[in-house]
C-alpha positions in Angstrom: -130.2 -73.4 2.7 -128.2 -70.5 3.3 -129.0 -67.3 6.2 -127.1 -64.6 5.1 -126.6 -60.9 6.3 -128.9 -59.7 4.2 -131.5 -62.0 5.4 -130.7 -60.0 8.9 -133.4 -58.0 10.6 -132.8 -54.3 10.8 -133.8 -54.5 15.1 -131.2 -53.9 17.7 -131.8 -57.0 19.4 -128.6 -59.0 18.1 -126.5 -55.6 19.4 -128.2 -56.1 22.7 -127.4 -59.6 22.6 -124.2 -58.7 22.1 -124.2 -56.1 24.6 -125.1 -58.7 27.6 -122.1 -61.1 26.8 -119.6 -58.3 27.0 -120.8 -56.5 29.9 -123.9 -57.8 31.9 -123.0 -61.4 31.5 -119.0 -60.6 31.4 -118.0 -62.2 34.3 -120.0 -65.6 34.1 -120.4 -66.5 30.6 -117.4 -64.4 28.4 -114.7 -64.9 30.7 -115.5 -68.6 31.3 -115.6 -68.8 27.5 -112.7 -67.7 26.8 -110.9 -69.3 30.0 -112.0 -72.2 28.3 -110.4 -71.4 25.2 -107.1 -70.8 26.4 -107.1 -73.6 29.0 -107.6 -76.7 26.8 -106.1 -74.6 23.6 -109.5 -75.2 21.6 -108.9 -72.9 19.0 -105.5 -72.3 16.8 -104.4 -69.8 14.1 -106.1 -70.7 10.6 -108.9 -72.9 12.2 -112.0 -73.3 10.4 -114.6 -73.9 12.8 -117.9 -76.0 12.2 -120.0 -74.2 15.3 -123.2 -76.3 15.3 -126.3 -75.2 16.2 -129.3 -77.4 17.3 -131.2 -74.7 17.8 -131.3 -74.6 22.0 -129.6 -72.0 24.4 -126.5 -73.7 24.7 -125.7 -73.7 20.9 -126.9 -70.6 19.9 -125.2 -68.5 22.9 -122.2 -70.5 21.9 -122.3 -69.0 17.9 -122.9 -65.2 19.7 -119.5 -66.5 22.2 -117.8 -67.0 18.8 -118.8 -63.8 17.0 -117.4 -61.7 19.6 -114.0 -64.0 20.0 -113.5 -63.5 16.4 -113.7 -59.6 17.3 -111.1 -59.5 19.4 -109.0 -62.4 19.3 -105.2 -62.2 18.0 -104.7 -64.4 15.4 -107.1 -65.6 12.4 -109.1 -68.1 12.0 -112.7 -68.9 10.3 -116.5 -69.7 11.2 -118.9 -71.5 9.7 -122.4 -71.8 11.6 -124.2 -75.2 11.0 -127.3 -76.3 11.4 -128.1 -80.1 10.9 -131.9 -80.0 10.2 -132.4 -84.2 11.1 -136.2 -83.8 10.5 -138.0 -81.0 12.8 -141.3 -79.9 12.2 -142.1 -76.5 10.3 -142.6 -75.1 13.5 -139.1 -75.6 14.9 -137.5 -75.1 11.5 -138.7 -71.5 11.3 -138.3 -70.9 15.1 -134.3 -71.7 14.1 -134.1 -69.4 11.3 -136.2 -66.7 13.0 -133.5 -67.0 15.8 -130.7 -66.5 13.5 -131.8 -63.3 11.7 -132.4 -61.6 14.3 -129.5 -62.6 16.2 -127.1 -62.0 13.2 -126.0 -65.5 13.2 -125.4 -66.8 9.0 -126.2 -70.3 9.4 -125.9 -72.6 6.9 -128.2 -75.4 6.9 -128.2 -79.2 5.5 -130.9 -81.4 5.7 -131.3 -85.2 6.8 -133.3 -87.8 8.2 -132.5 -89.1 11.4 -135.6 -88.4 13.1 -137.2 -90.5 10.6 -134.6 -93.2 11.4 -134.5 -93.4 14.7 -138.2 -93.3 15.5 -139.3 -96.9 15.3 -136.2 -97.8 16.9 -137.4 -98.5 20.9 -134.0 -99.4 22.6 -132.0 -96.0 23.1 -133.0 -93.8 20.3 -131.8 -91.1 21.8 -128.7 -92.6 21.8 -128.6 -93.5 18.5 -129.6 -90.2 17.3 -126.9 -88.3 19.0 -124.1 -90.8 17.5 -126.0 -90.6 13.9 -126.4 -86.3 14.1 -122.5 -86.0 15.3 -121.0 -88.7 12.5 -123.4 -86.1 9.8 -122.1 -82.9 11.3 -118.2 -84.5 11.1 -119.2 -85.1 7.5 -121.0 -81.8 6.8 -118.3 -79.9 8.7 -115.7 -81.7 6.4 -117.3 -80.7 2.8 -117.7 -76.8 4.2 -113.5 -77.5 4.4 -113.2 -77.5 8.6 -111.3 -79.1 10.7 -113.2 -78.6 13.9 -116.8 -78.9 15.1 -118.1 -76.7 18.3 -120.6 -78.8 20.2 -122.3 -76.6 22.7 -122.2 -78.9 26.0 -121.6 -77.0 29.1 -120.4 -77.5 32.1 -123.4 -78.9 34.2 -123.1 -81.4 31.1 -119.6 -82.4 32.2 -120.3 -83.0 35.9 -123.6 -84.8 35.3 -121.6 -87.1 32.7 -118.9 -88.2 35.7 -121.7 -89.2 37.9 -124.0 -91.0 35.5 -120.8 -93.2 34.5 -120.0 -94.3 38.3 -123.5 -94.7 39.2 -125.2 -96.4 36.3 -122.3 -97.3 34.1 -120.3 -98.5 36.7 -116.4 -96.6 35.3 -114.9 -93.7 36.0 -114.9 -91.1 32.6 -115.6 -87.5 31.6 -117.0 -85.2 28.9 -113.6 -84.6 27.1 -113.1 -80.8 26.0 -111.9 -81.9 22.8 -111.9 -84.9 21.0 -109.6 -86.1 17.8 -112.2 -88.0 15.6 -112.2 -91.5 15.4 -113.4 -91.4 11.2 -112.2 -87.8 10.2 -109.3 -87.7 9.6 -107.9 -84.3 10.7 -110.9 -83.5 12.3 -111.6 -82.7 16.2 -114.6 -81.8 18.1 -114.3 -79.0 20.8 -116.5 -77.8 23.4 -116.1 -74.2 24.3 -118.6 -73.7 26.8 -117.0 -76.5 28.7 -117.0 -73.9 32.1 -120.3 -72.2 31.7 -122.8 -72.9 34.1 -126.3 -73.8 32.5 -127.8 -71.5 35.0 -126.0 -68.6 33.8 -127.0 -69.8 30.1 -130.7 -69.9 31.0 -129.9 -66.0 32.7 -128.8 -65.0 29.7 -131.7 -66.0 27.6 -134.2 -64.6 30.4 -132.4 -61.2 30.0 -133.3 -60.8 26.5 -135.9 -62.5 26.1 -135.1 -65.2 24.0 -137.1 -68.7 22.7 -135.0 -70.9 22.1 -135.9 -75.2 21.5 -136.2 -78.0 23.9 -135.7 -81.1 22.5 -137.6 -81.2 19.3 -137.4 -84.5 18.3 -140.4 -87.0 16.9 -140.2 -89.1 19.8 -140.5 -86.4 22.1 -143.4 -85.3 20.6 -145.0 -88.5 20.1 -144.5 -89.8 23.8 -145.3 -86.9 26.2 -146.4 -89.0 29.3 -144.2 -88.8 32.6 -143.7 -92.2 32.4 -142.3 -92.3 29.3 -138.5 -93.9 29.9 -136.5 -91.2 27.8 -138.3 -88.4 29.7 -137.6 -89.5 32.7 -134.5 -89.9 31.8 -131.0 -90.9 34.1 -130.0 -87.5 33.6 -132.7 -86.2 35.3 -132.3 -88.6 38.0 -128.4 -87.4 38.3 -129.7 -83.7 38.4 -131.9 -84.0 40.9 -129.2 -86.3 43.3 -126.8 -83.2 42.8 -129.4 -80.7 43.7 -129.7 -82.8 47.2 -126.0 -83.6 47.8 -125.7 -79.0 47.4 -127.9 -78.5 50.5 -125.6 -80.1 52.6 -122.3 -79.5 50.7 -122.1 -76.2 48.6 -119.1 -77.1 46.6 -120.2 -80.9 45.6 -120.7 -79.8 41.9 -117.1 -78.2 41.8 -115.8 -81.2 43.7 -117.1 -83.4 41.0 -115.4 -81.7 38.2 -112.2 -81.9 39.8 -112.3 -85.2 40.6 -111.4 -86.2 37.5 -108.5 -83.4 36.9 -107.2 -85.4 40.2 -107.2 -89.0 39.9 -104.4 -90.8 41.5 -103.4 -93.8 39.7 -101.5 -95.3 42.8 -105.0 -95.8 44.2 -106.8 -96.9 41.0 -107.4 -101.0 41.4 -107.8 -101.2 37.2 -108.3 -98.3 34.6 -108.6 -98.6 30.8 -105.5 -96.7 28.2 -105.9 -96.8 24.4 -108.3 -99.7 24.4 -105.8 -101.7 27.0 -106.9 -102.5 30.7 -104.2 -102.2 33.2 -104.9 -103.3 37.1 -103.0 -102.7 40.1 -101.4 -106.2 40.6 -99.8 -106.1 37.0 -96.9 -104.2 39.2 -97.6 -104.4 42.7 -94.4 -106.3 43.4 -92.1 -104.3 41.7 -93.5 -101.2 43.9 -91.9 -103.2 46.9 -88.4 -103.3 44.9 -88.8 -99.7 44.1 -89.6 -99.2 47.8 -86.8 -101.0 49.3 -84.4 -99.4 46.8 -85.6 -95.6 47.7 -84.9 -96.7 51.5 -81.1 -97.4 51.0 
């Protein structure tokens, strides 16, 4: 299924949408955009560009991001907006394509079933589903003839990523910018809203007044008690632990970003490359011969 223009609403609420990126919402959500853009190089002349859309804030702010880039930007390159419909109920569906004509966003949407998949499935189906919507939007994103995907992860995503590795996974990794794919050939994923604070997303969407989805999935929907285990999920543990750690240290979410763009190997006792583990001792003697070399 296809949202073209002329599916578009004749209100001026996409223009006001439009509006609030460029001026109101300039400073913490266009120019971290596009910082983002130039500082990991995420987009290059004659990309195509698979910008997916779940149907949340992040996503669809990201596809308004993209409409104004291709405005302005200096060289050409294409956009395709695509939603993944993995099984959501009428009610979410139309919220989706409600969202998109009025925003102005031409979505093009492909159906599958990974709701239905996942949902008898009781150890990590979130999990799962995440891995099974990415590998479809790869393959969607391929037959549209792109050579990107835009994931809309933030950067609240990013910092909540480092800790949640350390603490429960016990290594040291991050939320990579962009990724080459692993079973695409030619393809990458990128994340543009990679410096964008969530808050400043959730701004944005108060401002105009926008409904957007929460999760939608089945299993959501079917297992709504606080003690359910994906509700109360690690995630939310790791947000609340960095919302404590900021009332006694202000810059402790900055911190944790950098902390990866700073790692010093020399002080690393064993880290991973390419699939091989190195560990400290591998060379620890031959630092002593460099050592006593430098000294003469």
């Amino acid at each position: 299924m296809n949202i073209t223009e002329k599916d578009f609403d004749n209100s001026d609420k996409a223009k006001d949408v439009e509006q609030s990126i460029r001026k109101r919402f300039k400073k913490t959500i266009w120019s971290r955009f596009t910082r983002a853009i130039n500082t990991y190089d995420l987009v290059k002349p004659g990309d195509k560009i698979a910008v997916c859309i779940s149907g949340g804030k992040d996503s669809m702010l990201m596809a308004k991001c993209f409409q104004e880039l291709k405005l302005h930007n200096k060289f050409e390159f294409e956009l395709k907006f695509l939603v993944m419909d993995p099984g959501y109920n009428a009610a979410n569906r139309k919220m989706i394509e409600d969202n998109a004509k009025s925003l102005h966003v031409p979505i093009t949407i492909f159906e599958s079933d990974i709701f239905e998949s996942v949902f008898h499935i009781e150890k990590s189906p979130c999990y799962l589903c995440a891995r099974m919507r990415r590998g479809h939007l790869y393959y969607y994103a391929e037959e549209l003839g792109c050579n990107k995907i835009a994931l809309g992860h933030h950067y609240d995503d990013v910092i909540e990523t480092i800790l949640m590795g350390m603490l429960y996974g016990g290594q040291i990794q991050t939320m990579m910018p962009k990724l080459h794919s692993t079973n695409f050939t030619g393809m990458e994923l990128i994340r543009p809203m990679y410096l964008v604070r969530e808050h400043n997303i959730m701004a944005w969407r108060d401002y105009n007044e926008l409904q957007f989805l929460q999760c939608a999935c089945k299993f959501t929907e079917a297992n709504d008690t606080p003690d359910n285990e994906e509700n109360s999920s690690k995630r939310i543990e790791i947000r609340e632990l960095i919302k404590t750690l900021k009332k006694t240290n202000p810059f402790v979410e900055g911190n944790i970003f950098k902390s990866v763009e700073n790692v010093n190997l020399d002080t690393i006792v064993a880290y991973k490359q390419k699939g091989e583990r190195h560990h400290f001792l591998d060379r620890y003697d031959e630092q002593i011969f460099m050592n006593e070399n430098e000294g003469e």
